[in-house]
Each structure stands twice: as C-alpha cells, then as structure tokens.
Tab-separated table of C-alpha atoms (C1' of nucleotides) in Angstrom:
chain	number	residue	atom	x	y	z
A	1	MET	CA	29.905	79.162	48.844
A	2	ASP	CA	26.372	77.566	51.323
A	3	LYS	CA	23.580	78.122	50.748
A	4	THR	CA	22.942	80.278	53.932
A	5	THR	CA	25.678	82.574	52.526
A	6	LEU	CA	24.093	83.258	50.003
A	7	ALA	CA	20.579	84.077	51.347
A	8	ARG	CA	22.801	86.875	52.970
A	9	LEU	CA	24.324	87.960	50.172
A	10	GLU	CA	21.254	88.317	47.993
A	11	ALA	CA	18.761	89.862	51.057
A	12	ARG	CA	22.195	92.616	51.077
A	13	ALA	CA	22.294	92.698	46.770
A	14	LYS	CA	18.300	93.343	46.811
A	15	ILE	CA	18.264	96.616	48.976
A	16	ILE	CA	22.011	98.404	47.566
A	17	LYS	CA	20.556	97.353	44.220
A	18	ALA	CA	17.032	99.204	44.906
A	19	MET	CA	19.573	102.019	44.624
A	20	ALA	CA	21.990	101.719	41.320
A	21	HIS	CA	19.405	103.666	39.075
A	22	PRO	CA	19.979	107.436	38.556
A	23	THR	CA	16.344	108.426	39.148
A	24	ARG	CA	16.659	106.099	41.936
A	25	LEU	CA	19.391	107.961	43.857
A	26	PHE	CA	17.411	111.194	42.780
A	27	ILE	CA	14.784	109.904	44.382
A	28	VAL	CA	16.120	108.909	47.859
A	29	ASP	CA	17.983	112.867	47.404
A	30	GLU	CA	15.289	114.699	47.193
A	31	LEU	CA	13.449	112.299	50.158
A	32	SER	CA	16.921	113.633	52.316
A	33	ARG	CA	16.074	116.695	52.360
A	34	GLN	CA	11.173	116.113	52.351
A	35	GLU	CA	8.712	114.365	52.338
A	36	ARG	CA	7.399	114.562	48.295
A	37	CYS	CA	4.200	113.588	46.283
A	38	VAL	CA	4.572	110.624	43.385
A	39	CYS	CA	2.878	114.027	41.101
A	40	GLU	CA	6.340	116.404	42.135
A	41	MET	CA	8.671	113.337	41.741
A	42	THR	CA	7.495	112.457	38.368
A	43	GLU	CA	7.298	116.661	38.008
A	44	MET	CA	11.069	117.248	39.122
A	45	ILE	CA	11.902	113.140	37.193
A	46	GLY	CA	10.576	114.355	33.626
A	47	ALA	CA	9.175	110.033	32.739
A	48	ASP	CA	7.024	108.638	33.474
A	49	VAL	CA	4.561	108.913	36.622
A	50	SER	CA	3.859	105.257	35.428
A	51	THR	CA	7.606	104.677	35.411
A	52	VAL	CA	8.789	106.942	38.518
A	53	SER	CA	5.065	104.981	40.903
A	54	ARG	CA	7.557	101.967	39.714
A	55	HIS	CA	10.067	103.619	40.994
A	56	LEU	CA	9.168	104.029	44.375
A	57	THR	CA	8.022	100.217	44.548
A	58	VAL	CA	11.239	99.127	43.986
A	59	LEU	CA	12.563	101.679	47.050
A	60	ARG	CA	9.326	101.279	49.432
A	61	ASN	CA	10.123	97.384	48.531
A	62	ALA	CA	14.506	97.063	49.546
A	63	GLY	CA	12.677	98.769	52.408
A	64	ILE	CA	14.666	102.348	52.686
A	65	VAL	CA	11.303	104.331	51.425
A	66	GLN	CA	7.349	104.561	53.059
A	67	ASP	CA	4.839	106.080	52.282
A	68	GLU	CA	1.707	107.155	53.784
A	69	LYS	CA	-1.089	108.062	51.929
A	70	ARG	CA	-2.712	111.279	52.876
A	71	GLY	CA	-6.204	111.744	50.880
A	72	THR	CA	-5.101	111.172	47.069
A	73	MET	CA	-2.016	111.272	47.015
A	74	VAL	CA	1.439	109.421	48.383
A	75	PHE	CA	3.642	111.725	50.134
A	76	TYR	CA	7.370	109.261	50.088
A	77	SER	CA	8.942	109.797	53.125
A	78	LEU	CA	13.010	108.225	53.413
A	79	ARG	CA	12.653	105.170	55.798
A	80	VAL	CA	16.574	104.166	56.390
A	81	PRO	CA	18.195	108.532	56.668
A	82	CYS	CA	21.880	106.029	56.748
A	83	VAL	CA	21.448	105.223	52.764
A	84	LEU	CA	22.746	109.096	52.657
A	85	ASN	CA	26.659	107.549	53.853
A	86	PHE	CA	25.846	106.197	50.260
A	87	PHE	CA	26.898	108.783	48.508
A	88	SER	CA	30.367	110.052	50.522
A	89	CYS	CA	31.449	106.732	49.395
A	90	VAL	CA	30.599	106.917	45.986
A	91	GLU	CA	31.899	110.456	46.218
A	92	SER	CA	35.371	109.332	47.126
A	93	VAL	CA	35.885	106.466	44.694
A	94	LEU	CA	34.962	109.483	41.771
A	95	GLU	CA	37.804	111.396	43.514
A	96	THR	CA	40.510	108.230	43.561
A	97	THR	CA	39.837	107.048	39.949
A	98	ALA	CA	40.086	111.302	38.500
A	99	LYS	CA	43.261	112.155	41.193
A	100	GLU	CA	44.482	108.685	38.608
A	101	GLN	CA	44.109	109.825	35.681
A	102	MET	CA	45.030	113.549	36.292
A	103	LYS	CA	47.797	111.343	37.639
A	104	LEU	CA	48.090	110.264	33.508
A	105	VAL	CA	47.471	113.005	31.731
A	106	ARG	CA	50.310	115.566	33.175
B	1	MET	CA	16.150	116.625	35.788
B	2	ASP	CA	18.844	118.472	33.398
B	3	LYS	CA	21.507	116.690	31.346
B	4	THR	CA	24.577	117.191	33.515
B	5	THR	CA	22.932	116.135	37.238
B	6	LEU	CA	22.094	113.137	35.417
B	7	ALA	CA	24.723	112.787	33.743
B	8	ARG	CA	26.518	113.242	37.726
B	9	LEU	CA	23.795	110.647	38.690
B	10	GLU	CA	24.617	108.459	36.725
B	11	ALA	CA	28.299	108.589	37.093
B	12	ARG	CA	27.026	107.735	41.286
B	13	ALA	CA	24.331	104.526	39.679
B	14	LYS	CA	27.648	102.844	37.557
B	15	ILE	CA	29.106	102.824	41.398
B	16	ILE	CA	26.265	101.663	43.465
B	17	LYS	CA	25.333	99.112	40.463
B	18	ALA	CA	28.764	97.679	40.733
B	19	MET	CA	27.836	96.387	43.899
B	20	ALA	CA	24.464	94.994	43.351
B	21	HIS	CA	25.046	91.824	43.719
B	22	PRO	CA	26.009	89.357	46.059
B	23	THR	CA	29.161	87.369	44.614
B	24	ARG	CA	30.452	91.139	44.036
B	25	LEU	CA	29.413	91.882	48.154
B	26	PHE	CA	31.151	88.018	48.707
B	27	ILE	CA	34.023	89.760	46.162
B	28	VAL	CA	33.976	93.209	48.157
B	29	ASP	CA	34.419	91.768	51.870
B	30	GLU	CA	36.705	89.070	51.608
B	31	LEU	CA	38.889	91.100	49.608
B	32	SER	CA	38.152	93.998	52.803
B	33	ARG	CA	40.708	91.515	54.942
B	34	GLN	CA	43.045	90.386	52.545
B	35	GLU	CA	44.220	90.913	48.431
B	36	ARG	CA	42.951	87.953	47.005
B	37	CYS	CA	43.868	85.778	43.047
B	38	VAL	CA	40.867	84.891	40.658
B	39	CYS	CA	41.819	81.823	41.069
B	40	GLU	CA	41.017	81.902	44.306
B	41	MET	CA	37.936	83.569	44.574
B	42	THR	CA	37.080	81.462	42.376
B	43	GLU	CA	37.809	78.960	44.940
B	44	MET	CA	36.185	79.943	47.291
B	45	ILE	CA	32.985	81.191	45.124
B	46	GLY	CA	32.552	77.417	43.043
B	47	ALA	CA	31.720	79.649	39.557
B	48	ASP	CA	33.083	79.803	36.077
B	49	VAL	CA	36.525	81.345	36.247
B	50	SER	CA	35.699	83.379	33.452
B	51	THR	CA	32.403	84.898	35.501
B	52	VAL	CA	34.127	85.190	38.847
B	53	SER	CA	36.882	87.501	36.672
B	54	ARG	CA	34.006	89.229	34.919
B	55	HIS	CA	32.422	90.127	38.465
B	56	LEU	CA	36.017	91.121	39.177
B	57	THR	CA	36.456	93.763	36.153
B	58	VAL	CA	32.440	95.203	37.212
B	59	LEU	CA	34.524	95.692	40.879
B	60	ARG	CA	37.325	97.601	39.079
B	61	ASN	CA	35.782	99.140	36.113
B	62	ALA	CA	33.854	101.432	38.969
B	63	GLY	CA	37.518	101.241	40.880
B	64	ILE	CA	36.299	99.965	43.627
B	65	VAL	CA	39.139	97.741	43.199
B	66	GLN	CA	42.439	97.309	42.248
B	67	ASP	CA	44.793	94.437	40.210
B	68	GLU	CA	48.222	93.881	39.545
B	69	LYS	CA	49.605	90.875	38.173
B	70	ARG	CA	52.426	88.768	39.366
B	71	GLY	CA	53.796	86.537	37.265
B	72	THR	CA	50.998	83.981	35.249
B	73	MET	CA	48.082	85.297	38.616
B	74	VAL	CA	46.331	88.768	38.845
B	75	PHE	CA	45.741	90.269	42.566
B	76	TYR	CA	42.887	91.753	42.988
B	77	SER	CA	42.430	94.171	46.043
B	78	LEU	CA	39.980	97.434	47.358
B	79	ARG	CA	40.625	100.140	46.521
B	80	VAL	CA	38.507	102.068	47.796
B	81	PRO	CA	37.832	100.669	51.753
B	82	CYS	CA	34.776	103.161	52.682
B	83	VAL	CA	32.621	100.872	50.423
B	84	LEU	CA	32.436	99.601	53.347
B	85	ASN	CA	30.339	101.343	54.597
B	86	PHE	CA	27.821	100.467	52.803
B	87	PHE	CA	27.227	97.296	55.212
B	88	SER	CA	26.446	98.569	58.335
B	89	CYS	CA	23.943	100.810	56.371
B	90	VAL	CA	22.144	97.972	54.680
B	91	GLU	CA	22.032	95.521	57.731
B	92	SER	CA	19.828	98.522	59.090
B	93	VAL	CA	17.983	98.497	56.694
B	94	LEU	CA	16.985	94.894	57.198
B	95	GLU	CA	17.396	95.103	61.323
B	96	THR	CA	14.836	98.156	60.011
B	97	THR	CA	12.366	95.941	58.317
B	98	ALA	CA	12.580	92.996	60.475
B	99	LYS	CA	11.541	94.727	63.708
B	100	GLU	CA	8.065	95.910	61.775
B	101	GLN	CA	8.014	92.135	61.119
B	102	MET	CA	7.561	91.423	64.354
B	103	LYS	CA	4.969	94.054	65.154
B	104	LEU	CA	2.790	92.548	62.580
B	105	VAL	CA	3.445	89.631	64.043
B	106	ARG	CA	2.927	89.743	68.393
C	1	DC	C1'	60.379	75.005	21.894
C	2	DG	C1'	56.067	73.471	23.975
C	3	DA	C1'	53.272	71.467	27.835
C	4	DA	C1'	51.148	73.971	31.834
C	5	DT	C1'	48.328	77.409	33.932
C	6	DC	C1'	45.709	81.829	35.218
C	7	DC	C1'	43.123	84.650	33.293
C	8	DT	C1'	40.087	87.523	29.542
C	9	DT	C1'	37.352	87.562	26.129
C	10	DG	C1'	34.198	85.952	22.442
C	11	DG	C1'	30.090	83.887	21.480
C	12	DT	C1'	25.078	82.921	22.775
C	13	DC	C1'	20.660	82.041	25.783
C	14	DA	C1'	18.140	82.395	29.704
C	15	DT	C1'	16.736	86.461	32.690
C	16	DT	C1'	15.240	91.186	34.813
C	17	DA	C1'	15.020	95.506	34.666
C	18	DT	C1'	12.744	99.108	32.848
C	19	DA	C1'	10.593	102.473	29.533
C	20	DC	C1'	5.582	103.653	28.047
C	21	DC	C1'	1.136	103.876	26.920
C	22	DA	C1'	-4.003	101.681	28.167
C	23	DA	C1'	-6.558	100.831	31.965
C	24	DA	C1'	-8.043	99.724	36.112
C	25	DT	C1'	-8.041	102.546	40.861
C	26	DA	C1'	-9.512	105.125	45.126
C	27	DG	C1'	-10.333	109.435	46.762
C	28	DC	C1'	-12.349	113.953	46.287
C	29	DC	C1'	-15.835	117.262	45.411
C	30	DA	C1'	-19.751	119.352	42.418
D	1	DT	C1'	-23.839	110.344	41.241
D	2	DG	C1'	-20.090	111.720	37.762
D	3	DG	C1'	-16.157	113.367	36.843
D	4	DC	C1'	-11.509	115.130	37.892
D	5	DT	C1'	-7.247	114.077	39.748
D	6	DA	C1'	-3.476	111.098	41.743
D	7	DT	C1'	-1.269	106.849	41.912
D	8	DT	C1'	-1.239	101.359	40.458
D	9	DT	C1'	-0.507	98.124	37.707
D	10	DG	C1'	-0.495	95.084	33.260
D	11	DG	C1'	0.829	95.201	28.672
D	12	DT	C1'	4.483	95.362	25.590
D	13	DA	C1'	9.122	95.669	23.583
D	14	DT	C1'	13.709	97.097	24.489
D	15	DA	C1'	18.432	97.001	26.607
D	16	DA	C1'	21.348	95.819	30.322
D	17	DT	C1'	22.338	91.291	32.821
D	18	DG	C1'	24.861	87.037	33.919
D	19	DA	C1'	25.877	82.774	33.509
D	20	DC	C1'	28.344	79.140	31.163
D	21	DC	C1'	31.774	76.953	27.472
D	22	DA	C1'	35.906	77.601	24.022
D	23	DA	C1'	38.452	80.160	22.477
D	24	DG	C1'	42.383	83.332	22.666
D	25	DG	C1'	46.724	85.336	25.521
D	26	DA	C1'	50.442	85.980	28.888
D	27	DT	C1'	54.098	83.423	31.536
D	28	DT	C1'	56.166	79.909	33.066
D	29	DC	C1'	59.302	76.425	33.861
D	30	DG	C1'	61.342	71.404	32.276
DNA sequence: CGAATCCTTGGTCATTATACCAAATAGCCA
DNA sequence: TGGCTATTTGGTATAATGACCAAGGATTCG
C-alpha cells in the first residue's frame, strides 16, 4: 500500500474513528435534533464535564460538529448531517446478524 | 444515560469502530469489488499475515464481512454492502472541511 | 506419514484512548 | 473588582489497540 493511499485512508479513518464511541454516537444523535450546550450534554450523558468537552473536541476536530460561543456557554451543532446515514447502515448490520442468530437457535 | 441506551450505543459503536482503521477501510473497499483470501489481502496491504488476519477478525466479529474456507485458503467477502455508504459521507465531511480551509486562505 | 502452505492464536511491547480531578480561562453580573 | 458559571486544558492512571514474531492447527499433496 503506497504512502498516498495510506494518507487518504488515514484521513477517512480519523472521521469514522470520531464516531466510534458510544458517548459520541449519543452526542451526534442528540445534535441531529437540536443544538446543545456542553452543560446540557453533560447533564444528559452523566459523565464529568471535562470528559464530555473532550468528546466534543474529537468530533469538532473531525469536522463532524461545530461550536459557537454565546456568552459563557458553547453551543455545539451538527455540521455534516450525512453522518446520520451511518446509523441506518449500522442498524442493518445488527439486523443481519440478529437474523443469522435466529437461524441457529431454531 | 440509562443502561439500555448505553448497551444500544455500545453495540452500534462496535460496528463503527470496526471500520475505524485505515487498513480495515482498505479491506472493506477491496472486498466491495471482489472476495479475497487472506494471502491476497496480506500481499496488497504489506503487513504481517497475523496482523491482517486480526483485522479481518475484527470486521467479521462486527458482522461486516464473512469468511468461507476452501481448502487451506479462507476467502473473505462483504456481508453488508451498505457500509460503503460510509465512504460518501466521509468524503463530504472532508470536502466541507477543505472548503472552510480555502476560505481562510483567500 | 511428512513437508509445504495457509491461516489463526498466544505472547509481548509500544502507542493511543479515555476517564477523572484539579487548575486555568472566559464572560457575566452584582 | 470579585465572585459565579461555563468550558477547556494539564496531569495522571488505566484500559484498549495494533504491530510483530513465534508457535499451533488445518488441509493438501507427494
């Protein structure tokens, strides 16, 4: 695999990796409905604020969300809605697997 | 976040996480064209066979690829083609980011 | 059987990710 | 200004990843 190909793959993997965490999936899902400040997210997630802030940073660095400061609060919103397409495919992977499992049981 | 929600998110994150590696993206892309044995993949990727084998295991455990043994060889193929949709969205994230960068330069 | 090929698994090590607490920063308001 | 709230960042401990080598099946074929 040549260097250019690898660089391309790494850039793409970085974006997918940003989605590859339960908390961050939650965040993306929530932001697909409405923008949220860090404090609201923290409240919903139930982790330390610093942890949530870092998750949001990962998503921002990947270009998936954007932030906007208003007063002391920072509001995050979804920048690229197509990431929601990930969900439907993930569902179909889970469904396919579940159906296979069923076959083995019966 | 309640326990059930977390379990759902973890199952989904596991699948996305399986895609979140340059080598595994390469594998998925390649398998979208045709099935391949481990030895062919290893040849293309240029890593140790054991490394490639483990990457394939990750993808299989996530339900993204399937394997079939024929003789001494094991052929892997894509089980859920919709994962290819990931690529187009990832491209659009990269494009959006690139355009933002351009604005800053000019 | 024994050798060769293909693949997986065990072991080890370096790197990365993630969580929390504590401290620093920024903006608002009394 | 000083305190209050919201957020980020530094520090650190622990867990998870990923790479390689070596060893262990499985299968084919002479």
